[in-house]
Coordinates of C-alpha atoms and ligand atoms in Angstrom, one line a residue:
X1 CA 54.7 8.1 32.9
X2 CA 58.5 7.5 32.2
X3 CA 60.4 10.5 30.9
X4 CA 64.0 10.4 29.6
X5 CA 66.4 13.2 29.0
X6 CA 66.9 13.3 25.2
X7 CA 66.4 16.7 23.8
X8 CA 67.4 16.7 20.5
X9 CA 70.4 18.8 19.3
X10 CA 68.4 19.6 16.2
X11 CA 66.2 22.1 17.8
X12 CA 69.3 24.0 19.3
X13 CA 70.7 24.3 15.7
X14 CA 67.8 25.7 14.4
X15 CA 67.3 28.3 17.2
X16 CA 70.9 29.2 16.8
X17 CA 70.4 30.2 13.2
X18 CA 67.5 32.3 14.1
X19 CA 64.9 30.1 12.4
X20 CA 61.8 27.7 13.1
X21 CA 63.0 24.1 13.0
X22 CA 61.8 22.2 9.9
X23 CA 59.9 19.0 10.5
X24 CA 59.5 16.9 7.3
X25 CA 56.8 14.3 7.6
X26 CA 56.9 11.3 4.9
X27 CA 53.5 9.8 4.5
X28 CA 49.7 11.3 4.7
X29 CA 48.5 8.1 6.2
X30 CA 47.0 7.5 9.9
X31 CA 50.5 8.3 11.6
X32 CA 51.4 11.3 9.4
X33 CA 48.1 13.1 9.5
X34 CA 48.1 12.8 13.3
X35 CA 51.7 14.2 13.6
X36 CA 51.0 17.1 11.1
X37 CA 47.7 17.5 13.4
X38 CA 49.8 17.6 16.7
X39 CA 52.2 20.3 15.1
X40 CA 49.5 22.5 13.7
X41 CA 49.8 26.2 14.3
X42 CA 52.9 25.6 16.5
X43 CA 56.5 27.0 16.2
X44 CA 57.9 25.0 13.4
X45 CA 57.5 24.5 9.8
X46 CA 56.2 21.3 8.6
X47 CA 56.4 19.8 5.2
X48 CA 54.1 16.7 4.6
X49 CA 55.1 14.8 1.7
X50 CA 52.9 12.0 0.1
X51 CA 53.0 10.3 -3.2
X52 CA 49.4 10.5 -3.2
X53 CA 47.1 13.8 -2.7
X54 CA 44.7 11.9 -0.7
X55 CA 44.5 10.3 2.9
X56 CA 43.1 6.7 2.4
X57 CA 40.7 5.1 5.3
X58 CA 42.1 1.8 4.7
X59 CA 39.6 -0.6 6.9
X60 CA 37.1 0.4 4.4
X61 CA 39.1 -0.3 1.3
X62 CA 37.4 -3.7 0.9
X63 CA 33.8 -2.0 0.6
X64 CA 35.1 -0.2 -2.1
X65 CA 36.4 -3.5 -3.9
X66 CA 33.1 -5.1 -3.5
X67 CA 31.1 -2.1 -4.7
X68 CA 29.4 -0.9 -1.4
X69 CA 31.2 2.5 -1.5
X70 CA 33.1 4.7 -4.1
X71 CA 36.7 5.9 -3.7
X72 CA 35.8 9.6 -2.7
X73 CA 33.7 8.0 0.3
X74 CA 36.8 6.9 1.9
X75 CA 39.5 9.2 0.5
X76 CA 40.0 12.7 1.4
X77 CA 42.5 15.3 0.1
X78 CA 45.4 15.8 2.3
X79 CA 45.3 19.6 1.8
X80 CA 41.7 19.6 3.0
X81 CA 42.5 17.7 6.0
X82 CA 45.3 20.2 7.0
X83 CA 43.8 23.3 5.5
X84 CA 43.6 25.0 9.0
X85 CA 47.3 24.1 9.7
X86 CA 49.0 27.3 8.5
X87 CA 52.6 26.1 9.3
X88 CA 52.2 23.0 7.3
X89 CA 52.7 22.7 3.6
X90 CA 51.8 19.7 1.4
X91 CA 53.9 18.3 -1.2
X92 CA 52.7 15.5 -3.4
X93 CA 56.0 13.7 -4.6
X94 CA 57.5 10.3 -3.9
X95 CA 60.3 10.0 -1.3
X96 CA 63.1 7.7 -3.0
X97 CA 66.0 8.2 -0.3
X98 CA 66.8 9.7 2.7
X99 CA 70.3 11.2 3.4
X100 CA 70.3 10.8 7.2
X101 CA 73.8 12.3 7.5
X102 CA 73.3 15.4 5.9
X103 CA 69.5 15.4 6.9
X104 CA 67.7 15.9 3.7
X105 CA 65.2 13.8 1.7
X106 CA 65.5 12.9 -1.9
X107 CA 62.3 13.1 -3.9
X108 CA 61.3 11.3 -7.2
X109 CA 60.9 14.7 -8.8
X110 CA 64.6 15.7 -7.9
X111 CA 63.9 18.1 -5.3
X112 CA 65.9 17.6 -2.1
X113 CA 64.2 19.0 1.3
X114 CA 66.3 19.5 4.3
X115 CA 65.1 18.9 7.8
X116 CA 65.7 19.4 11.4
X117 CA 63.5 16.5 12.3
X118 CA 62.1 13.8 10.1
X119 CA 58.7 11.7 10.8
X120 CA 58.8 8.8 8.5
X121 CA 55.3 7.1 8.2
X122 CA 55.1 5.3 5.0
X123 CA 53.3 2.3 6.2
X124 CA 53.5 -1.2 4.8
X125 CA 52.9 -2.9 1.4
X126 CA 52.1 -6.5 0.1
X127 CA 54.5 -9.1 0.5
X128 CA 54.4 -12.3 -1.6
X129 CA 57.1 -14.0 0.1
X130 CA 59.6 -13.8 -2.6
X131 CA 57.2 -14.7 -5.2
X132 CA 56.4 -11.3 -7.0
X133 CA 55.4 -12.8 -10.0
X134 CA 52.1 -13.9 -8.1
X135 CA 51.0 -10.2 -7.6
X136 CA 49.8 -10.0 -11.3
X137 CA 47.6 -12.7 -10.9
X138 CA 46.3 -12.4 -7.2
X139 CA 46.4 -8.4 -6.4
X140 CA 46.6 -7.3 -2.9
X141 CA 44.2 -4.7 -1.2
X142 CA 46.2 -1.6 -0.2
X143 CA 45.2 1.4 -2.2
X144 CA 42.2 2.9 -3.9
X145 CA 43.7 1.6 -7.3
X146 CA 43.9 -1.9 -6.0
X147 CA 40.3 -1.6 -4.7
X148 CA 39.1 -0.7 -8.1
X149 CA 41.2 -3.3 -9.8
X150 CA 39.8 -6.2 -7.4
X151 CA 36.4 -4.6 -8.0
X152 CA 36.9 -4.6 -11.8
X153 CA 38.1 -8.6 -11.8
X154 CA 35.3 -9.6 -9.6
X155 CA 32.5 -8.0 -11.4
X156 CA 34.0 -9.0 -14.8
X157 CA 33.9 -12.4 -13.8
X158 CA 30.1 -12.4 -13.5
X159 CA 29.6 -10.5 -16.7
X160 CA 31.7 -13.0 -18.7
X161 CA 30.0 -16.0 -17.2
X162 CA 26.6 -14.3 -18.3
X163 CA 27.8 -13.8 -21.9
X164 CA 29.3 -17.5 -22.0
X165 CA 25.9 -18.7 -20.7
X166 CA 24.1 -16.7 -23.3
X167 CA 26.2 -18.2 -26.0
X168 CA 26.4 -21.9 -24.9
X169 CA 23.6 -22.3 -22.4
X170 CA 26.2 -23.1 -19.8
X171 CA 29.2 -21.9 -18.1
X172 CA 31.9 -23.1 -16.4
X173 CA 32.2 -22.9 -12.5
X174 CA 32.8 -19.3 -11.1
X175 CA 35.2 -19.3 -8.4
X176 CA 36.8 -16.6 -6.0
X177 CA 39.8 -17.5 -3.9
X178 CA 41.1 -15.4 -1.3
X179 CA 44.5 -16.1 0.2
X180 CA 45.1 -15.3 3.8
X181 CA 42.6 -15.2 6.4
X182 CA 43.7 -12.3 8.5
X183 CA 40.9 -9.6 8.9
X184 CA 41.3 -8.4 5.5
X185 CA 41.0 -11.9 3.9
X186 CA 38.0 -12.4 6.0
X187 CA 36.3 -9.3 5.0
X188 CA 37.0 -9.8 1.3
X189 CA 35.8 -13.4 1.4
X190 CA 32.7 -12.3 3.3
X191 CA 32.0 -9.4 1.1
X192 CA 32.4 -11.5 -2.3
X193 CA 30.0 -14.4 -0.7
X194 CA 27.6 -11.8 0.0
X195 CA 27.5 -9.6 -3.2
X196 CA 27.0 -13.2 -5.0
X197 CA 24.2 -14.3 -2.9
X198 CA 22.5 -11.0 -2.0
X199 CA 23.1 -8.4 -4.5
X200 CA 23.9 -9.5 -7.9
X201 CA 21.4 -12.6 -7.8
X202 CA 18.5 -10.4 -9.2
X203 CA 20.6 -8.8 -11.8
X204 CA 21.6 -11.7 -14.3
X205 CA 19.1 -13.6 -16.3
X206 CA 21.5 -16.5 -17.5
X207 CA 23.8 -17.3 -14.6
X208 CA 22.9 -17.9 -11.1
X209 CA 25.4 -15.7 -8.9
X210 CA 24.4 -17.6 -5.9
X211 CA 26.2 -20.8 -7.3
X212 CA 29.5 -18.7 -7.4
X213 CA 31.9 -20.3 -4.8
X214 CA 34.4 -18.2 -2.7
X215 CA 37.1 -20.1 -1.0
X216 CA 39.2 -18.8 1.7
X217 CA 42.8 -20.4 1.9
X218 CA 44.7 -20.1 5.1
X219 CA 48.0 -21.7 5.8
X220 CA 47.5 -21.8 9.6
X221 CA 45.2 -23.9 11.7
X222 CA 42.7 -21.0 12.3
X223 CA 41.3 -18.0 10.8
X224 CA 41.9 -14.2 12.3
X225 CA 45.1 -15.9 14.2
X226 CA 45.7 -12.7 16.0
X227 CA 42.1 -12.9 17.6
X228 CA 41.2 -14.8 20.7
X229 CA 40.2 -18.3 19.6
X230 CA 36.5 -18.5 20.5
X231 CA 36.1 -15.1 18.1
X232 CA 37.9 -17.0 15.4
X233 CA 35.5 -19.9 15.8
X234 CA 32.6 -17.2 15.8
X235 CA 33.8 -15.9 12.6
X236 CA 34.3 -19.2 11.0
X237 CA 30.5 -20.1 11.8
X238 CA 29.5 -16.7 10.4
X239 CA 31.6 -17.1 7.2
X240 CA 30.2 -20.4 6.4
X241 CA 26.6 -19.2 7.2
X242 CA 27.3 -16.9 4.1
X243 CA 28.5 -20.1 2.2
X244 CA 32.3 -19.3 2.0
X245 CA 34.4 -22.5 2.2
X246 CA 37.1 -22.2 4.5
X247 CA 40.4 -24.3 3.9
X248 CA 42.7 -24.2 7.0
X249 CA 46.0 -25.6 7.0
X250 CA 46.4 -25.2 3.4
X251 CA 49.7 -24.0 2.0
X252 CA 49.5 -22.1 -1.3
X253 CA 52.5 -23.3 -3.4
X254 CA 52.0 -21.5 -6.9
X255 CA 49.6 -19.2 -8.2
X256 CA 49.1 -18.9 -12.0
X257 CA 46.6 -17.6 -14.3
X258 CA 43.1 -19.3 -13.5
X259 CA 44.3 -21.5 -11.0
X260 CA 46.0 -21.8 -7.5
X261 CA 48.1 -24.8 -6.5
X262 CA 47.9 -25.9 -2.9
X263 CA 49.3 -28.7 -0.8
X264 CA 51.5 -31.0 -2.8
X265 CA 50.2 -29.7 -6.0
X266 CA 46.3 -29.9 -5.5
X267 CA 44.7 -27.4 -8.1
X268 CA 41.9 -25.0 -7.3
X269 CA 40.4 -23.3 -10.2
X270 CA 39.9 -19.7 -9.8
X271 CA 38.3 -17.0 -12.2
X272 CA 39.8 -14.5 -9.5
X273 CA 42.5 -14.8 -7.1
X274 CA 43.1 -12.2 -4.4
X275 CA 46.1 -11.9 -1.9
X276 CA 45.6 -11.0 1.6
X277 CA 48.5 -13.2 3.1
X278 CA 51.6 -11.1 3.4
X279 CA 52.5 -7.7 4.6
X280 CA 56.1 -6.0 4.5
X281 CA 57.3 -2.6 5.7
X282 CA 57.7 0.3 3.0
X283 CA 61.2 0.2 1.7
X284 CA 62.0 3.3 3.0
X285 CA 62.8 2.0 6.3
X286 CA 65.9 0.0 5.0
X287 CA 66.9 3.2 3.1
X288 CA 67.6 4.9 6.3
X289 CA 70.4 2.9 7.2
X290 CA 69.1 2.1 10.5
X291 CA 68.4 -1.4 12.3
X292 CA 65.2 -3.3 10.7
X293 CA 63.6 -6.3 11.4
X294 CA 63.1 -9.3 8.8
X295 CA 59.9 -7.5 7.7
X296 CA 61.8 -4.3 7.0
X297 CA 60.3 -2.6 10.0
X298 CA 62.4 -0.1 11.7
X299 CA 63.5 -1.1 15.5
X300 CA 62.5 1.9 17.7
X301 CA 63.2 2.7 21.3
X302 CA 60.7 4.1 23.8
X303 CA 60.6 7.5 22.4
X304 CA 59.9 6.2 18.7
X305 CA 63.7 7.0 17.7
X306 CA 65.8 4.8 15.7
X307 CA 69.3 4.1 17.7
X308 CA 71.5 7.1 17.3
X309 CA 68.8 9.3 15.5
X310 CA 66.9 11.3 18.3
X311 CA 65.8 13.5 15.2
X312 CA 64.2 11.0 13.5
X313 CA 61.0 9.4 14.6
X314 CA 59.2 6.0 13.0
X315 CA 55.7 6.1 13.2
X316 CA 52.7 3.5 12.3
X317 CA 53.1 0.2 10.3
X318 CA 56.7 1.2 9.8
X319 CA 57.9 1.0 13.3
X320 CA 58.6 -2.3 15.2
X321 CA 57.8 -1.1 18.6
X322 CA 57.8 -3.5 21.5
X323 CA 55.6 -3.0 24.6
X324 CA 55.2 -5.2 27.4
X325 CA 57.3 -8.1 25.8
X326 CA 55.1 -7.8 22.7
X327 CA 55.2 -6.2 19.2
X328 CA 52.5 -3.6 18.9
X329 CA 50.1 -4.6 16.0
X330 CA 50.4 -2.8 12.5
X331 CA 46.8 -1.1 12.7
X332 CA 45.3 2.2 12.5
X333 CA 45.1 3.2 16.5
X334 CA 48.9 2.6 17.2
X335 CA 49.6 4.4 14.1
X336 CA 47.5 7.3 14.9
X337 CA 48.8 7.5 18.5
X338 CA 52.4 7.0 17.3
X339 CA 52.2 9.8 14.9
X340 CA 50.6 12.2 17.6
X341 CA 53.2 11.5 20.1
X342 CA 56.2 12.1 17.6
X343 CA 54.3 15.5 17.0
X344 CA 54.3 16.1 20.8
X345 CA 57.6 14.9 21.5
X346 CA 59.2 18.0 18.7
X347 CA 56.8 20.3 20.9
X348 CA 58.3 19.1 24.3
X349 CA 62.0 19.6 22.5
X350 CA 61.0 23.2 21.9
X351 CA 60.1 23.7 25.2
X352 CA 63.1 22.1 26.5
X353 CA 61.2 19.4 28.4
X354 CA 62.3 15.8 28.4
X355 CA 60.6 13.4 25.9
X356 CA 58.0 10.8 27.3
X357 CA 57.8 7.5 26.5
X358 CA 55.3 6.1 23.9
X359 CA 52.5 3.8 25.5
X360 CA 50.1 2.2 23.1
X361 CA 46.5 2.3 24.6
X362 CA 44.7 -0.8 22.9
X363 CA 41.1 -0.3 22.7
X364 CA 40.6 -3.6 20.9
X365 CA 40.0 -5.2 17.3
X366 CA 37.1 -5.9 15.2
X367 CA 36.6 -7.6 11.6
X368 CA 33.4 -7.5 9.8
X369 CA 32.2 -10.6 7.8
X370 CA 29.1 -9.5 6.1
X371 CA 25.8 -7.9 6.6
X372 CA 24.9 -8.0 10.3
X373 CA 27.9 -10.2 11.1
X374 CA 31.1 -9.3 12.7
X375 CA 33.3 -10.3 15.6
X376 CA 34.8 -7.6 18.1
X377 CA 37.3 -8.0 21.0
X378 CA 36.6 -4.8 23.1
X379 CA 39.3 -3.8 25.6
X380 CA 38.2 -0.3 26.1
X381 CA 35.7 1.5 27.8
X382 CA 34.8 -2.3 28.9
X383 CA 35.9 -5.7 28.1
X384 CA 33.9 -7.8 26.0
X385 CA 34.0 -10.5 23.3
X386 CA 31.1 -10.1 20.6
X387 CA 30.1 -12.0 17.3
X388 CA 27.0 -11.3 15.2
X389 CA 24.8 -8.4 15.0
X390 CA 26.1 -6.4 18.2
X391 CA 29.5 -6.7 16.9
X392 CA 28.4 -5.4 13.4
X393 CA 26.8 -2.4 14.8
X394 CA 29.8 -1.7 16.9
X395 CA 32.0 -1.8 14.0
X396 CA 29.7 0.3 11.9
X397 CA 29.7 3.0 14.7
X398 CA 33.4 2.9 15.3
X399 CA 34.4 3.1 11.6
X400 CA 32.1 5.7 10.9
X401 CA 33.4 7.7 13.8
X402 CA 36.8 7.5 12.5
X403 CA 36.1 8.3 8.8
X404 CA 38.3 11.6 8.5
X405 CA 35.7 14.2 7.2
X406 CA 32.0 14.9 7.9
X407 CA 31.1 14.9 4.0
X408 CA 32.7 11.4 4.0
X409 CA 30.7 10.4 7.0
X410 CA 27.5 11.5 5.7
X411 CA 27.9 9.7 2.2
X412 CA 29.1 6.5 3.9
X413 CA 26.1 6.4 6.1
X414 CA 23.8 7.1 3.2
X415 CA 25.5 4.0 1.0
X416 CA 25.4 1.8 4.1
X417 CA 21.7 2.3 4.4
X418 CA 21.3 1.9 0.7
X419 CA 23.1 -1.5 0.8
X420 CA 22.1 -3.1 4.1
X421 CA 18.6 -2.0 4.2
X422 CA 17.2 -2.1 0.7
X423 CA 19.9 -4.6 -1.0
X424 CA 21.3 -2.1 -3.3
X425 CA 24.9 -1.6 -4.1
X426 CA 25.6 1.7 -5.6
X427 CA 29.0 1.4 -7.3
X428 CA 29.0 -1.7 -9.3
X429 CA 30.8 -0.2 -12.2
X430 CA 33.5 -1.7 -14.3
X431 CA 36.1 0.5 -15.5
X432 CA 39.4 0.0 -17.1
X433 CA 40.3 -3.1 -19.2
X434 CA 37.3 -5.1 -20.0
X435 CA 39.2 -8.7 -20.3
X436 CA 40.0 -11.0 -17.5
X437 CA 43.4 -12.7 -17.9
X438 CA 43.0 -16.6 -18.2
X439 CA 39.4 -16.2 -19.6
X440 CA 39.1 -17.6 -23.1
X441 CA 38.1 -15.3 -25.9
X442 CA 34.3 -15.8 -26.9
X443 CA 34.2 -17.8 -30.2
X444 CA 31.7 -16.4 -33.0
X445 CA 28.6 -17.9 -32.1
X446 CA 24.9 -17.2 -33.0
X447 CA 22.5 -17.2 -30.1
X448 CA 19.3 -19.2 -31.2
X449 CA 15.8 -17.3 -30.7
X450 CA 15.0 -20.6 -28.6
X451 CA 17.4 -19.2 -25.8
X452 CA 15.0 -17.8 -23.5
X453 CA 15.9 -14.9 -21.1
X454 CA 14.2 -16.2 -18.1
X455 CA 16.2 -18.7 -16.2
Ligands
FAD501 C1 42.6 -3.4 3.4 C2 43.0 -3.2 4.6 C3 42.3 -3.3 5.8 C4 42.6 -2.9 7.1 N1 41.6 -2.9 8.1 C5 41.9 -2.3 9.2 C6 41.1 -2.3 10.4 O1 39.7 -2.5 10.0 N2 41.3 -1.7 11.6 C7 42.8 -1.2 11.9 O2 42.8 -0.9 12.9 N3 43.6 -1.3 10.9 C8 43.4 -1.5 9.4 N4 44.2 -1.9 8.6 C9 45.7 -1.2 8.9 C10 45.6 0.1 8.8 O3 45.2 0.7 7.8 C11 47.1 0.4 9.0 O4 47.9 -0.3 9.9 C12 47.4 2.0 8.8 O5 47.0 2.5 7.8 C13 48.9 2.4 9.2 O6 49.0 3.7 9.2 P1 50.6 4.3 8.7 O7 50.2 6.0 8.7 O8 51.6 3.6 9.3 O9 50.5 4.0 7.1 P2 49.4 4.2 5.8 O10 48.1 4.6 6.3 O11 49.6 3.2 5.0 O12 50.1 5.5 5.0 C14 51.3 5.5 4.5 C15 51.2 6.9 3.7 O13 52.8 6.9 3.0 C16 52.7 7.3 1.8 N5 53.9 6.7 1.1 C17 54.5 5.6 1.0 N6 55.9 5.5 0.7 C18 55.7 6.8 0.3 C19 57.0 7.3 -0.2 N7 58.2 6.5 -0.6 N8 57.0 8.8 -0.5 C20 55.9 9.4 -0.2 N9 54.8 8.8 0.4 C21 54.8 7.6 0.5 C22 51.4 6.4 1.4 O14 50.9 6.9 0.1 C23 50.3 6.7 2.5 O15 49.7 7.7 2.1 C24 43.8 -2.2 7.2 C25 45.0 -2.3 6.3 C26 44.3 -2.6 5.1 C27 45.4 -2.3 3.9

């Protein structure tokens, strides 16, 4: 392993003042939690700040959005996760700026917290490529609130179609459009097609949910562009089997209420449009006043520090870290490994040991498409590329293993058995606003006695 001499002066200052060094961690996601765990019960005081009081297991967010799981299955209170770390305090607040010169973070509440070491792990956010007005028509999926909003829109579209069919005996086409065919887009499109065909078809009397169309739009030539080509072909076959219409090479030009314009003005009507196409780094990266890339990620060196700041570590989606000539991807594994590494580096400083270079250990990638179908590119403990049932079981096992608490694991296992074995979805609740933008208001209509309940 490569080692460099870079013991931070920070630790020296804290020791000279006769106190324990203070580490501030911003973000309680995969990277932040793992950094705090690495520092748990060591000779530093840790303050972990997150604007939410919970850690979200983002890989399963789409299952909350499509009514398989509930939010409490995939979100765990951060205080609970770190309850045994007696040197770690949790603060629910939003960091609005960082003064790197005087070493304090500025919080939305007005508090300012001084630090000796700073670990920034605030992740990423959606990017609409400069068209921020599209967000209201096509929400993305990043938080539990986003998942609930997507669930609301999708389920409401079926309810409104049922109401219209009761009133008029017919209803316009029910279209769901997902933009972006990376893993999140593929998962969302597969899950919408599945919920329409397998789960809702027995619930409605006047509409046939199986007739709903799910379209997946991708500007590039193939879906899952970050995966090997054979796996992207397997994923395409599995999506088509579920009835998803995949439109590759299709450039979105505009998104409006109720429709999407593609390729030179072609209109695709959409009751619900979802955005899974662009990601930008958390804006905090730029506030640090260090070098960032065009997506706003902070460029870090081999020990995860931005140039000139050995007291600051950048971890997870916010870091642009290059290994073997390529950028480490913005997924959960590198975030966890970076967080743990940053924590260990601070402990090495305390022991006056040289810092160790970070090296990402890639175990592979997986994306699920629907019940019994997924693709898996396994790189550890052996090499394999799978599609279908075996990939799906592997996906299930790995995700279950990584869910953060035992209670959540049991609950998720129960919900999956309920859903996949008995075709029952437990959380088909519509909460919040009960109207869908772009959907016409129902005109007063009398339903005749002759309109049968049976389709
Ligand atoms: C829908 C979806 C599906 C995914 N599926 C997979 C998958 O299957 N496999 C996989 O490996 N990866 C997946 N990912 C990617 C993975 O979740 C991320 O790479 C990972 O969460 C990054 O970890 P992080 O710690 O950098 O950031 P995050 O986990 O996003 O955590 C950032 C934390 O910082 C907090 N925060 C942000 N800004 C502030 C602020 N200003 N002040 C205070 N707190 C702040 C946030 O509340 C959050 O808790 C998926 C992501 C999404 C959105």
